[in-house]
Amino acid sequence: MNTMIMVFNIAVLVAALISAITYWSRRGEDRDALQALRETPSFRTLDEDERQALEPMRRTLQVNFVSGQVHRLSGSYARHGLSTNGGETMHDTIGGVEVLLPYDALSFLDVHNEAEVVVTAKLAIVVRLNDFHVVEGYKRHQEQHAKQSAWEAGHTMPASPAMAEMSAANAAQTGPQNTAAVEATDTNQTLGAVEILAQRKENAEEIDERRKEDKGFLPAVLWLASFLLLWFGSIGLFSWGLTLLLASIPVGLAMWLSRKPATQSERPGNVNQVRGPLTVVDTVSHKGNHDGTLLFLGDSEPLDMPGHWLLSGRIPFGEVLHMDIRTRDLRVLGLGKGWSLADEQRRFPKVRWHRNVTLLVVAVLGMFLAVLNSNGLAHDVPLAWHSVFSGETRTDNSAASLLQNPPHPGDRIQVQGQAYCELALTELTGSTEVVVLPDCSRVRWGAQPVNLPEVNLPEAIAKLGHPDFLEAINDPRAALAELVVPLGDDSLDAYLVRQNKPNMILFGLSDMIDSAEQACKAGLEDCHGLQRELVEALGARMNDGSNVALNTWPLLARELRNLAETDDDFVGMRASDVDALRSVAQRHANQYLLRKLQELAPHLLSMQQAGVVLIAPHDLQINTPQLPTYPSSTDISDLSEHWELARTFAANPVPFEINGLIIDRYEEAGGLRLEIDTSTVRDPAGESVINSLWFLLAALLACYHGVLLYLRLGQARKRAAALEEDLRQRPVPGAAVSI
């Protein structure tokens, strides 16, 4: 589990690193494109009106374009940047050059753009863009600012032709290719005439209506921080006591935030009570599809109408209506008689449930991570409970004492004595084969000795594993070679001579052939494999001038038997090659032994009965001169020697000593088994406490918010049904109604 969490964290870091590299790479390309634009010749300079229009930009950005050189720039528009939990940094580009789009220039973008820009140290500022000119944009900005100030102060200000034209353009252009069709009924009022009747302050319900719902992101982050601290403690970065102390801090903050009432210190905003036409604009995409609906007060002010009012189908678009509109965001708070968000909030209070969803997701994630990080809750919870509330140190003098009063997970144990290494399935080194051999990291205390059977191999097969399978002596001619190449000569040629010169004489090659064939007749498995490997290891060739390779068993057997008839049945070989031949024969003999031992495995395991099995992560045997340490690994090539040693260990107890924490206890037919952690570095009990509390906290959080979510979703459905019925019974808002 620790590995999985580490891999997840690494993946997140790699993704963040890739995003950062991509971002900075794009920024480098932007700078290169800006430098290339700076080096192109300008075609004119800014006029005085353009300088005045750009002056607010110059003061705000503290940039310098004193020379006023104007460059042409063309290309498609693109936007890129970097998003983080704290916000985002975005950059607008045209033709790969970062640009600043002043005022309402964004509304004039097209698929392909022709622009005039002035270049500063870090970006280019747009002066002209398609049909946009910064002087006209500045005028529209001033008019809009004046109109907004008058609107917020509650003063009526007639719409300007320029603003009316731009409003229609904005409504028609949600994208470069969109067109719009305006649908409005004819009235006796002049289109665009809006009268502000009065101004008031927001009431408490209206303030609450505009307050954004708390989605619970901050408490969620605090809970995740707590889970992260618990994970740090579970991998041993902190002691379990310090871990719980640190983790309780974000948990406490999250609970405090959950219980903290929503602030009521927000100042009420202004609400204008107006009379004017409600204009609806349907936007149509370049494919002719309906793309959306926009609402305007008169001819220029975009309105934010409550969605459920629009869906009711009872709003008389195009008529002159009385409306209550919040000045800060143009939210419609009241419409005619009986249409009031404040009244709805009093009669049908909003049900806020998104926070419960967020924290429920975090809680389920916490439970999932706690389960993955543990060794199994059925294991961790009892271990944590006993280690904290009832743990003791056991120093029993005998296995019988442990059997009469078995210890619990969480108890410490300090015992010593003599026990038998337990027989267990052991995987052979470099293979997936398993065989029953003693494992001295598990000792059976208080048990009886086990007399393992002697496995007798057929004589022909057993001979393959005997040293006299091959008869070899040192070659006296090798000593003469040393006289020719003195030992003190360290040249490469001297080294090659010593390495390649035969130094052994191998006799009775025909006997080797006979032994291998007799073993095959006796039932040796993979007889063809034995013959093939012997042929390859010997690597013999004809010595009659033809130099024909003896690379098949029948050919090799025939030639070696012919040599035996002429008393020329020997060959010079290197000692390493002789060892390779012996290893091949011995491995095949042990392979036969392996199959016999695997057939006996169930019987061998059932021979162990009674006593207490103490299991540790390392060898428990204390070395003595009388009984050597049993090898920790076994290869197929030395299986026969290990089996003989196993018979000795199974029949003779070994001294042992153990001091550690009992992390698991279970009983089976073979007796009581205690799994003990002897590490002085890690704290299994502390890890179990952390994992148990981690899961408990996450489970409680999930239950709490799961129940609340269920209740609040039910309340939300009832509210929606009641509000829908109320909307059907309300009078249609109209101009004849006064406020």
XYZ file of C-alpha atoms in Angstrom:
739
model
C 0.000 0.000 0.000
C 2.814 2.395 0.859
C 4.213 1.721 -2.589
C 0.851 2.485 -4.222
C 0.492 5.790 -2.358
C 4.075 6.689 -3.209
C 3.449 5.887 -6.886
C 0.291 8.027 -6.801
C 2.173 10.961 -5.254
C 4.969 10.601 -7.791
C 2.423 10.532 -10.627
C 0.845 13.758 -9.333
C 4.254 15.410 -9.049
C 5.229 14.261 -12.545
C 1.951 15.614 -13.977
C 2.521 18.944 -12.205
C 6.106 19.039 -13.454
C 5.006 18.319 -17.033
C 2.392 21.091 -16.811
C 4.990 23.539 -15.473
C 7.492 22.593 -18.182
C 4.820 22.985 -20.875
C 3.812 26.365 -19.451
C 7.344 27.742 -19.314
C 8.045 26.357 -22.768
C 5.047 28.277 -24.139
C 6.175 31.399 -22.299
C 9.574 31.067 -23.923
C 7.933 30.804 -27.337
C 5.861 33.926 -26.524
C 9.000 35.883 -25.644
C 10.752 34.760 -28.834
C 7.740 35.802 -30.932
C 7.619 39.196 -29.157
C 11.315 39.747 -29.849
C 10.803 38.870 -33.514
C 7.919 41.393 -33.694
C 10.072 44.049 -32.010
C 12.688 43.613 -34.725
C 10.187 44.136 -37.570
C 9.949 47.709 -38.904
C 7.065 49.864 -37.653
C 4.776 51.573 -40.160
C 3.516 54.534 -38.084
C 3.466 56.112 -34.621
C 0.657 56.559 -32.111
C -1.431 59.696 -32.518
C -2.359 61.828 -29.542
C -5.876 60.396 -29.120
C -4.470 56.867 -29.046
C -1.873 57.859 -26.452
C -4.586 59.319 -24.230
C -6.715 56.189 -24.639
C -3.768 53.965 -23.696
C -2.648 56.115 -20.767
C -4.744 54.183 -18.164
C -3.122 50.967 -19.398
C 0.337 52.486 -19.160
C -0.233 53.640 -15.570
C -1.831 50.355 -14.504
C 0.814 48.088 -16.014
C 3.683 50.547 -15.491
C 4.919 49.953 -19.032
C 6.736 52.301 -21.350
C 5.956 52.897 -24.997
C 7.355 56.455 -25.303
C 8.481 55.907 -28.894
C 4.929 54.986 -29.867
C 6.027 52.807 -32.757
C 3.098 50.821 -34.148
C 3.682 47.361 -35.667
C 1.363 45.167 -37.673
C 0.437 41.769 -36.196
C -1.784 39.080 -37.650
C -2.781 35.539 -36.787
C -5.213 33.422 -34.812
C -6.094 34.046 -31.189
C -5.060 31.585 -28.485
C -5.079 31.544 -24.717
C -2.841 29.510 -22.428
C -1.720 29.572 -18.831
C -1.264 27.684 -15.602
C -3.993 26.779 -13.115
C -3.364 26.052 -9.430
C -5.506 25.656 -6.322
C -4.935 29.329 -5.588
C -6.036 30.645 -8.991
C -4.797 30.817 -12.527
C -2.405 32.815 -14.680
C -3.593 33.208 -18.278
C -2.009 34.844 -21.324
C -3.731 36.081 -24.509
C -1.793 35.677 -27.750
C -2.295 36.675 -31.378
C 0.010 35.014 -33.867
C 2.025 33.598 -30.949
C 2.717 37.056 -29.440
C 1.342 37.837 -25.972
C -1.020 40.795 -26.214
C -3.063 42.982 -23.914
C -6.626 43.444 -25.174
C -7.755 46.846 -23.797
C -11.322 47.698 -22.930
C -13.811 45.669 -25.029
C -11.325 44.507 -27.695
C -12.074 40.873 -26.775
C -15.498 41.224 -28.442
C -13.877 41.968 -31.815
C -11.773 38.810 -32.085
C -12.247 36.635 -35.154
C -10.863 33.370 -36.513
C -8.089 35.343 -38.236
C -7.152 38.708 -36.773
C -5.442 41.802 -38.185
C -4.047 44.020 -35.444
C -1.899 47.077 -34.864
C 0.108 47.002 -31.639
C 2.714 48.912 -29.654
C 5.457 46.775 -28.146
C 6.488 46.995 -24.481
C 9.128 45.063 -22.574
C 6.892 42.046 -21.839
C 3.935 42.165 -24.236
C 2.228 44.008 -27.057
C -0.753 46.347 -26.466
C -3.482 46.307 -29.099
C -4.302 49.663 -30.737
C -6.485 48.306 -33.537
C -8.009 44.852 -33.871
C -10.246 44.096 -36.862
C -13.054 46.691 -36.356
C -11.844 47.726 -32.894
C -10.025 51.011 -32.297
C -8.659 51.854 -28.870
C -9.991 55.456 -29.024
C -13.563 54.255 -29.560
C -13.104 51.557 -26.963
C -11.930 54.156 -24.460
C -15.026 56.277 -25.130
C -17.293 53.272 -24.665
C -15.454 52.466 -21.440
C -15.973 56.007 -20.122
C -19.641 55.958 -21.069
C -20.105 52.580 -19.452
C -18.297 53.743 -16.314
C -20.477 56.860 -16.096
C -23.592 54.818 -16.707
C -22.580 52.271 -14.101
C -21.913 55.017 -11.547
C -25.305 56.554 -12.231
C -26.944 53.139 -12.056
C -25.331 52.313 -8.712
C -26.342 55.722 -7.361
C -29.935 55.156 -8.478
C -30.004 57.873 -11.143
C -31.638 57.345 -14.494
C -29.281 57.779 -17.451
C -30.449 57.379 -21.035
C -28.728 54.746 -23.120
C -26.192 56.053 -25.609
C -26.285 54.991 -29.257
C -22.756 53.631 -28.972
C -23.631 51.483 -25.960
C -26.835 50.261 -27.604
C -24.872 49.254 -30.670
C -22.237 47.425 -28.594
C -24.890 45.663 -26.513
C -26.495 44.307 -29.651
C -23.062 43.214 -30.915
C -22.245 41.483 -27.619
C -25.571 39.714 -27.591
C -25.122 38.524 -31.123
C -21.521 37.433 -30.690
C -20.916 34.735 -28.089
C -18.285 33.518 -30.544
C -16.654 34.857 -33.670
C -19.134 33.035 -35.958
C -22.398 33.601 -34.006
C -25.366 35.666 -35.223
C -28.408 36.796 -33.202
C -32.081 37.375 -33.683
C -33.831 39.739 -31.311
C -37.361 38.891 -30.335
C -39.347 41.656 -28.641
C -43.029 42.646 -28.783
C -43.964 46.134 -29.737
C -44.944 48.435 -26.865
C -45.895 52.066 -26.498
C -42.614 52.673 -24.700
C -39.469 53.692 -26.536
C -37.068 50.748 -26.679
C -34.253 51.349 -24.213
C -36.129 53.796 -21.941
C -35.531 52.663 -18.333
C -36.875 54.615 -15.365
C -35.378 54.169 -11.897
C -38.259 54.688 -9.472
C -36.387 54.289 -6.180
C -33.407 52.694 -4.512
C -33.306 50.541 -1.387
C -30.912 48.270 0.511
C -30.839 44.491 0.321
C -32.688 42.656 3.060
C -31.265 39.671 4.965
C -32.846 37.084 2.652
C -31.416 38.744 -0.447
C -27.966 38.883 1.099
C -28.216 35.189 1.915
C -29.433 34.442 -1.632
C -26.305 35.950 -3.224
C -23.952 34.361 -0.751
C -22.094 31.538 -2.476
C -22.773 28.111 -1.073
C -19.892 26.709 0.932
C -18.796 23.640 -1.031
C -16.668 22.433 1.877
C -13.375 22.609 -0.008
C -11.387 24.026 2.924
C -12.592 21.395 5.442
C -11.957 18.760 2.748
C -8.362 19.934 2.397
C -7.963 19.822 6.182
C -9.318 16.266 6.332
C -6.983 15.214 3.530
C -4.088 16.833 5.398
C -5.036 14.808 8.460
C -5.098 11.587 6.413
C -1.704 12.492 4.946
C -0.242 13.002 8.428
C -1.647 9.641 9.505
C 0.020 8.024 6.510
C 3.320 9.696 7.411
C 3.009 8.196 10.875
C 2.141 4.746 9.503
C 5.396 4.605 7.524
C 7.421 5.582 10.574
C 8.166 9.281 10.004
C 6.690 10.121 13.426
C 5.871 8.182 16.547
C 2.240 7.170 16.711
C 1.570 9.535 19.633
C 3.023 12.522 17.776
C 1.166 11.467 14.634
C -2.191 11.477 16.404
C -1.404 14.864 17.954
C -0.477 16.388 14.592
C -3.451 14.814 12.802
C -5.880 16.126 15.420
C -5.015 19.734 14.535
C -6.501 19.785 11.003
C -9.392 17.590 12.203
C -10.194 20.118 14.924
C -10.013 23.001 12.460
C -12.272 21.170 10.004
C -14.856 20.479 12.720
C -14.699 24.102 13.884
C -15.264 25.326 10.330
C -18.217 22.951 9.996
C -19.875 24.308 13.128
C -18.950 27.941 12.511
C -22.095 29.897 11.517
C -22.082 31.797 8.251
C -20.882 35.345 8.707
C -23.592 37.989 8.886
C -21.253 40.957 8.624
C -21.712 41.521 4.876
C -22.905 44.987 4.081
C -26.226 45.158 2.218
C -25.929 46.322 -1.362
C -28.105 48.701 -3.308
C -31.246 47.551 -5.104
C -32.793 49.692 -7.822
C -36.559 49.590 -8.270
C -36.998 50.207 -11.969
C -39.602 50.300 -14.702
C -38.524 49.304 -18.182
C -38.786 46.814 -21.029
C -37.521 43.260 -20.585
C -35.751 42.320 -23.811
C -34.878 38.764 -24.758
C -32.147 37.903 -27.265
C -31.758 34.417 -28.720
C -28.241 33.681 -29.935
C -27.862 31.406 -32.936
C -24.629 29.643 -33.845
C -23.040 29.750 -37.287
C -24.599 26.301 -37.932
C -28.067 27.716 -37.372
C -28.601 26.059 -33.977
C -30.024 27.833 -30.963
C -27.027 28.717 -28.803
C -28.545 30.438 -25.771
C -30.788 33.207 -24.440
C -29.759 36.601 -23.081
C -31.947 39.043 -21.154
C -31.524 42.816 -21.169
C -33.050 45.709 -19.256
C -33.928 48.059 -22.053
C -31.335 47.992 -24.774
C -28.057 47.689 -22.913
C -28.085 46.286 -19.383
C -27.721 42.458 -19.311
C -29.813 40.937 -16.565
C -29.369 37.848 -14.403
C -32.831 36.347 -14.074
C -33.377 33.442 -11.638
C -33.276 30.249 -13.673
C -36.423 28.706 -12.235
C -38.388 31.871 -13.124
C -37.284 31.533 -16.734
C -38.156 27.833 -16.814
C -41.659 28.557 -15.497
C -42.582 30.022 -18.919
C -44.605 32.813 -17.324
C -42.271 35.770 -17.830
C -43.760 38.265 -20.372
C -40.696 39.074 -22.461
C -40.829 42.362 -24.370
C -43.234 44.059 -21.957
C -42.483 46.983 -19.662
C -42.218 45.620 -16.141
C -41.509 46.719 -12.618
C -38.333 45.059 -11.365
C -36.070 45.071 -8.329
C -32.482 44.734 -9.585
C -29.347 44.484 -7.466
C -26.875 47.060 -8.739
C -23.689 45.069 -8.159
C -24.486 42.113 -10.419
C -27.810 43.075 -12.120
C -29.545 40.164 -10.437
C -33.351 40.384 -10.671
C -34.646 40.116 -7.089
C -38.277 41.029 -7.714
C -40.596 41.068 -10.695
C -44.065 42.607 -10.570
C -46.345 41.311 -7.826
C -45.673 38.004 -6.087
C -42.300 37.380 -7.712
C -39.707 37.963 -4.993
C -36.569 36.000 -4.179
C -36.686 37.268 -0.586
C -40.211 35.915 -0.185
C -39.142 32.597 -1.707
C -36.199 32.381 0.693
C -38.509 32.921 3.668
C -41.154 30.452 2.506
C -38.889 27.921 0.792
C -35.425 28.190 2.347
C -32.607 26.917 0.161
C -31.306 23.475 1.063
C -27.502 23.454 0.859
C -26.043 19.993 0.322
C -22.948 20.396 -1.853
C -20.736 20.586 1.223
C -21.987 17.167 2.296
C -21.127 15.709 -1.114
C -17.567 17.047 -0.959
C -16.896 15.751 2.535
C -18.596 12.419 1.822
C -16.259 11.899 -1.140
C -13.262 12.785 1.036
C -14.467 10.408 3.752
C -14.918 7.490 1.332
C -11.478 8.197 -0.108
C -10.049 8.221 3.419
C -11.667 4.867 4.204
C -10.324 3.381 0.984
C -6.779 4.614 1.683
C -6.937 3.405 5.288
C -7.929 -0.088 4.143
C -5.159 -0.152 1.544
C -2.591 1.098 4.041
C -3.472 -1.493 6.689
C -2.673 -5.179 6.955
C -6.401 -5.794 7.119
C -8.733 -4.150 9.619
C -9.535 -7.536 11.149
C -5.832 -7.697 11.999
C -5.168 -4.059 12.921
C -8.165 -3.339 15.161
C -7.565 -6.161 17.720
C -3.836 -5.434 17.694
C -4.442 -1.739 18.339
C -7.019 -2.423 21.090
C -4.907 -4.899 23.062
C -1.671 -2.953 22.676
C -3.288 0.203 24.079
C -5.649 -1.177 26.751
C -4.515 -4.635 27.845
C -1.045 -5.319 26.503
C 1.407 -7.219 28.730
C 4.876 -8.744 28.496
C 4.956 -12.559 28.464
C 8.034 -14.323 29.805
C 6.711 -17.897 29.897
C 9.187 -20.670 30.665
C 7.477 -23.318 28.557
C 5.238 -23.784 25.572
C 2.646 -25.428 27.818
C 2.255 -22.138 29.699
C 1.564 -20.310 26.448
C -0.955 -22.958 25.420
C -2.815 -22.743 28.738
C -3.015 -18.952 28.596
C -2.484 -17.852 24.994
C -1.259 -14.272 24.557
C -3.093 -11.690 22.471
C -1.896 -9.566 19.565
C -0.434 -6.471 21.186
C 1.353 -8.395 23.967
C 5.137 -8.478 24.052
C 6.936 -11.797 24.384
C 10.429 -12.524 25.732
C 11.194 -16.249 25.766
C 14.084 -18.589 25.088
C 14.594 -22.329 25.035
C 14.966 -25.167 22.572
C 12.609 -25.850 19.687
C 12.475 -27.526 16.316
C 12.787 -25.564 13.089
C 9.402 -25.892 11.417
C 9.051 -27.749 8.165
C 7.689 -25.373 5.550
C 7.332 -25.103 1.802
C 10.533 -23.443 0.618
C 11.081 -21.979 -2.834
C 14.319 -23.027 -4.469
C 16.720 -20.274 -5.470
C 16.318 -19.255 -9.101
C 13.208 -21.401 -9.546
C 9.498 -21.465 -8.836
C 9.694 -25.027 -7.493
C 8.918 -25.559 -3.801
C 9.955 -28.343 -1.459
C 9.467 -29.063 2.261
C 12.589 -28.015 4.215
C 13.252 -26.658 7.721
C 12.654 -22.928 8.171
C 14.393 -21.658 11.305
C 12.552 -18.313 11.192
C 9.660 -20.464 12.485
C 10.380 -22.621 15.488
C 7.964 -25.137 17.009
C 8.354 -24.922 20.791
C 7.207 -27.859 22.919
C 6.781 -30.229 19.958
C 8.113 -33.707 19.298
C 10.967 -34.477 16.904
C 10.130 -35.459 13.338
C 11.957 -38.334 11.692
C 12.127 -37.424 8.037
C 12.373 -40.417 5.699
C 15.469 -41.162 3.723
C 14.642 -40.795 0.063
C 16.412 -43.558 -1.840
C 16.983 -42.881 -5.502
C 17.508 -45.629 -8.060
C 21.196 -46.495 -8.075
C 21.662 -45.390 -11.691
C 20.101 -41.985 -10.981
C 21.903 -41.565 -7.657
C 25.222 -42.174 -9.430
C 24.693 -38.985 -11.453
C 25.019 -37.003 -8.253
C 28.109 -38.831 -6.950
C 31.563 -37.281 -7.363
C 32.811 -40.472 -9.096
C 30.340 -39.939 -11.938
C 33.387 -38.500 -13.715
C 36.979 -39.614 -13.112
C 39.398 -36.722 -13.519
C 42.982 -36.025 -12.394
C 45.284 -33.037 -12.688
C 47.135 -32.943 -15.985
C 50.927 -33.090 -15.304
C 51.485 -31.350 -18.602
C 49.943 -28.221 -17.152
C 53.009 -27.838 -14.899
C 55.255 -27.834 -17.980
C 53.139 -25.017 -19.440
C 53.893 -22.957 -16.369
C 57.599 -23.360 -17.097
C 57.051 -21.978 -20.587
C 54.895 -19.120 -19.309
C 56.287 -18.044 -15.894
C 53.831 -17.010 -13.212
C 55.379 -13.585 -13.086
C 54.440 -12.849 -16.669
C 51.295 -10.669 -16.475
C 50.929 -10.039 -20.194
C 47.598 -10.675 -21.970
C 49.097 -13.544 -23.974
C 50.312 -15.269 -20.810
C 46.884 -14.857 -19.219
C 45.118 -16.387 -22.244
C 47.518 -19.322 -22.295
C 46.820 -20.106 -18.621
C 43.035 -19.743 -19.027
C 42.657 -21.807 -22.207
C 45.196 -24.554 -21.531
C 43.619 -27.850 -20.326
C 44.701 -28.620 -16.764
C 42.647 -31.773 -16.094
C 42.491 -35.225 -17.700
C 39.023 -36.791 -17.876
C 38.983 -40.628 -18.004
C 36.205 -43.117 -18.755
C 34.128 -41.024 -21.110
C 32.324 -44.151 -22.301
C 31.389 -44.840 -18.655
C 29.771 -41.398 -18.537
C 27.707 -42.342 -21.599
C 26.686 -45.643 -20.011
C 25.763 -43.980 -16.691
C 23.560 -41.408 -18.403
C 21.733 -44.033 -20.443
C 21.237 -46.288 -17.429
C 19.764 -43.333 -15.509
C 17.340 -42.761 -18.380
C 16.239 -46.403 -18.219
C 15.774 -46.088 -14.441
C 13.106 -43.400 -14.908
C 15.047 -40.113 -15.005
C 12.876 -37.190 -16.094
C 13.920 -35.137 -19.084
C 16.433 -37.684 -20.295
C 16.818 -35.866 -23.585
C 17.613 -32.673 -21.692
C 20.399 -34.427 -19.774
C 21.909 -35.805 -22.979
C 21.677 -32.469 -24.769
C 23.348 -30.565 -21.903
C 26.152 -33.126 -21.608
C 26.809 -32.821 -25.354
C 26.909 -29.031 -25.103
C 29.111 -29.006 -21.983
C 31.609 -31.471 -23.475
C 31.821 -29.695 -26.847
C 33.768 -32.610 -28.440
C 35.013 -32.737 -32.044
C 36.522 -35.459 -34.219
C 40.315 -35.597 -33.996
C 40.853 -37.215 -37.369
C 41.463 -34.021 -39.300
C 37.819 -33.501 -40.271
C 37.100 -31.518 -37.078
C 33.456 -32.649 -37.218
C 31.475 -31.532 -34.139
C 30.007 -34.340 -32.026
C 26.838 -32.350 -31.396
C 24.267 -35.146 -31.059
C 23.988 -37.815 -28.393
C 24.056 -40.852 -30.744
C 27.130 -39.482 -32.551
C 28.928 -38.640 -29.293
C 28.094 -42.029 -27.710
C 29.309 -43.948 -30.754
C 32.650 -42.122 -30.988
C 33.396 -42.278 -27.238
C 32.692 -46.027 -27.167
C 34.999 -46.470 -30.160
C 37.713 -44.621 -28.252
C 37.198 -46.950 -25.267
C 37.944 -49.940 -27.480
C 41.321 -48.418 -28.441
C 42.199 -47.522 -24.822
C 42.163 -43.866 -25.864
C 39.181 -43.106 -23.626
C 40.388 -39.836 -22.077
C 40.490 -36.153 -22.957
C 42.181 -33.036 -21.639
C 39.807 -30.383 -20.262
C 39.786 -27.275 -18.154
C 38.720 -27.762 -14.548
C 35.751 -25.418 -15.076
C 34.458 -27.608 -17.909
C 34.746 -30.728 -15.756
C 32.756 -28.957 -13.027
C 30.120 -27.990 -15.599
C 29.677 -31.636 -16.607
C 29.337 -32.718 -12.974
C 26.849 -29.882 -12.336
C 24.648 -30.980 -15.230
C 24.492 -34.582 -13.989
C 23.955 -33.598 -10.371
C 21.168 -31.146 -11.252
C 19.225 -33.809 -13.134
C 19.644 -36.267 -10.269
C 18.367 -33.650 -7.832
C 15.463 -32.915 -10.151
C 14.373 -36.524 -9.658
C 14.829 -36.084 -5.900
C 12.765 -32.892 -6.052
C 9.805 -34.714 -7.590
C 9.973 -37.393 -4.898
C 10.059 -34.781 -2.130
C 7.142 -32.883 -3.665
C 5.107 -36.079 -3.666
C 5.902 -36.466 0.045
C 5.114 -32.801 0.888
C 1.568 -33.267 2.308
C 2.728 -36.179 4.452
C 5.816 -34.286 5.675
C 3.782 -31.224 6.681
C 1.238 -33.361 8.555
C 3.992 -34.919 10.680
C 4.317 -31.680 12.704
C 1.887 -31.577 15.593
C 1.390 -29.827 18.943
C 3.547 -27.143 20.491
C 3.607 -23.405 19.831
C 4.965 -22.062 16.556
C 6.853 -18.783 16.967
C 7.184 -16.931 13.651
C 9.678 -14.096 13.178
C 11.006 -12.203 10.148
C 14.522 -13.606 10.674
C 16.333 -16.784 11.728
C 15.676 -17.557 15.407
C 18.342 -20.238 15.817
C 21.278 -19.499 18.109
C 24.483 -20.839 16.567
C 26.189 -23.675 18.425
C 29.217 -25.850 17.558
C 27.070 -28.968 17.774
C 24.536 -27.854 15.160
C 25.438 -25.416 12.365
C 22.997 -22.832 11.067
C 20.610 -24.187 8.495
C 21.205 -22.491 5.096
C 18.762 -19.693 4.340
C 18.538 -20.599 0.645
C 18.578 -23.835 -1.334
C 19.522 -24.435 -4.953
C 18.488 -27.434 -7.037
C 22.163 -28.342 -7.428
C 22.662 -28.942 -3.676
C 19.191 -30.269 -2.841
C 20.459 -33.713 -1.816
C 22.910 -32.257 0.724
C 20.208 -29.948 2.102
C 17.774 -32.834 2.487
C 20.273 -34.807 4.562
C 20.840 -31.707 6.704
C 17.060 -31.258 6.979
C 16.718 -34.749 8.450
C 19.203 -33.764 11.165
C 17.409 -30.497 12.006
C 13.969 -32.086 12.104
C 15.135 -34.657 14.659
C 17.207 -32.315 16.870
C 16.053 -29.157 18.678
C 17.931 -25.888 18.232
C 18.397 -23.190 20.884
C 16.413 -20.038 20.212
C 15.678 -16.656 21.743
C 12.994 -14.154 20.768
C 11.967 -10.703 21.992
C 9.256 -8.810 20.148
C 5.630 -7.812 19.736
C 2.932 -10.371 18.941
C 1.146 -9.000 15.888
C -1.066 -11.990 15.080
C -2.358 -15.181 16.701
C -4.218 -18.044 15.108
C -4.755 -21.719 15.762
C -4.839 -24.558 13.283
C -4.601 -28.321 13.311
C -0.856 -28.146 13.814
C -1.108 -26.042 16.994
C -1.008 -22.434 18.209
C 0.857 -19.988 15.947
C 2.185 -16.605 17.079
C 3.494 -14.086 14.558
C 6.062 -11.844 16.214
C 7.669 -8.616 15.030
C 11.188 -8.264 16.427
C 12.046 -4.988 14.683
C 13.519 -2.221 16.810
C 12.863 0.381 14.112
C 9.177 0.101 13.227
C 6.259 0.012 15.655
C 3.548 -2.409 14.448
C 1.270 -1.580 17.376
C 1.517 2.128 16.627
C 0.846 1.494 12.952
C -2.259 -0.524 13.862
C -3.484 2.253 16.163
C -2.987 4.806 13.380
C -4.705 2.697 10.724
C -7.628 1.870 13.026
C -8.206 5.486 14.035
C -7.749 6.577 10.423
C -10.509 4.237 9.268
C -12.712 5.116 12.267
C -12.420 8.871 11.610
C -13.154 8.438 7.909
C -16.080 6.079 8.633
C -17.648 8.502 11.137
C -17.215 11.360 8.675
C -18.810 9.269 5.915
C -21.757 8.229 8.109
C -22.376 11.799 9.310
C -22.339 13.434 5.889
C -23.994 10.461 4.196
C -27.021 10.744 6.501
C -27.115 14.542 6.142
C -26.868 14.282 2.364
C -29.733 11.796 2.246
C -31.928 14.042 4.412
C -31.049 17.249 2.589
C -31.569 15.780 -0.864
C -35.041 14.739 0.265
C -35.663 18.268 1.574
C -34.365 19.726 -1.696
C -36.771 17.582 -3.738
C -39.696 18.639 -1.568
C -38.654 22.309 -1.841
C -38.387 22.074 -5.632
C -41.873 20.544 -5.888
C -43.432 23.132 -3.562
C -41.711 26.012 -5.367
C -42.834 24.707 -8.760
C -46.444 24.569 -7.541
C -46.159 28.078 -6.107
C -44.830 29.420 -9.427
C -47.874 28.038 -11.246
C -50.245 29.884 -8.882
C -48.510 33.289 -9.039
C -49.970 36.098 -11.156
C -48.124 36.878 -14.368
C -45.988 39.971 -13.766
C -47.152 42.932 -15.862
C -46.753 46.641 -16.371
C -50.131 47.460 -14.808
C -48.879 46.424 -11.406
C -47.300 49.166 -9.317
C -44.751 48.702 -6.584
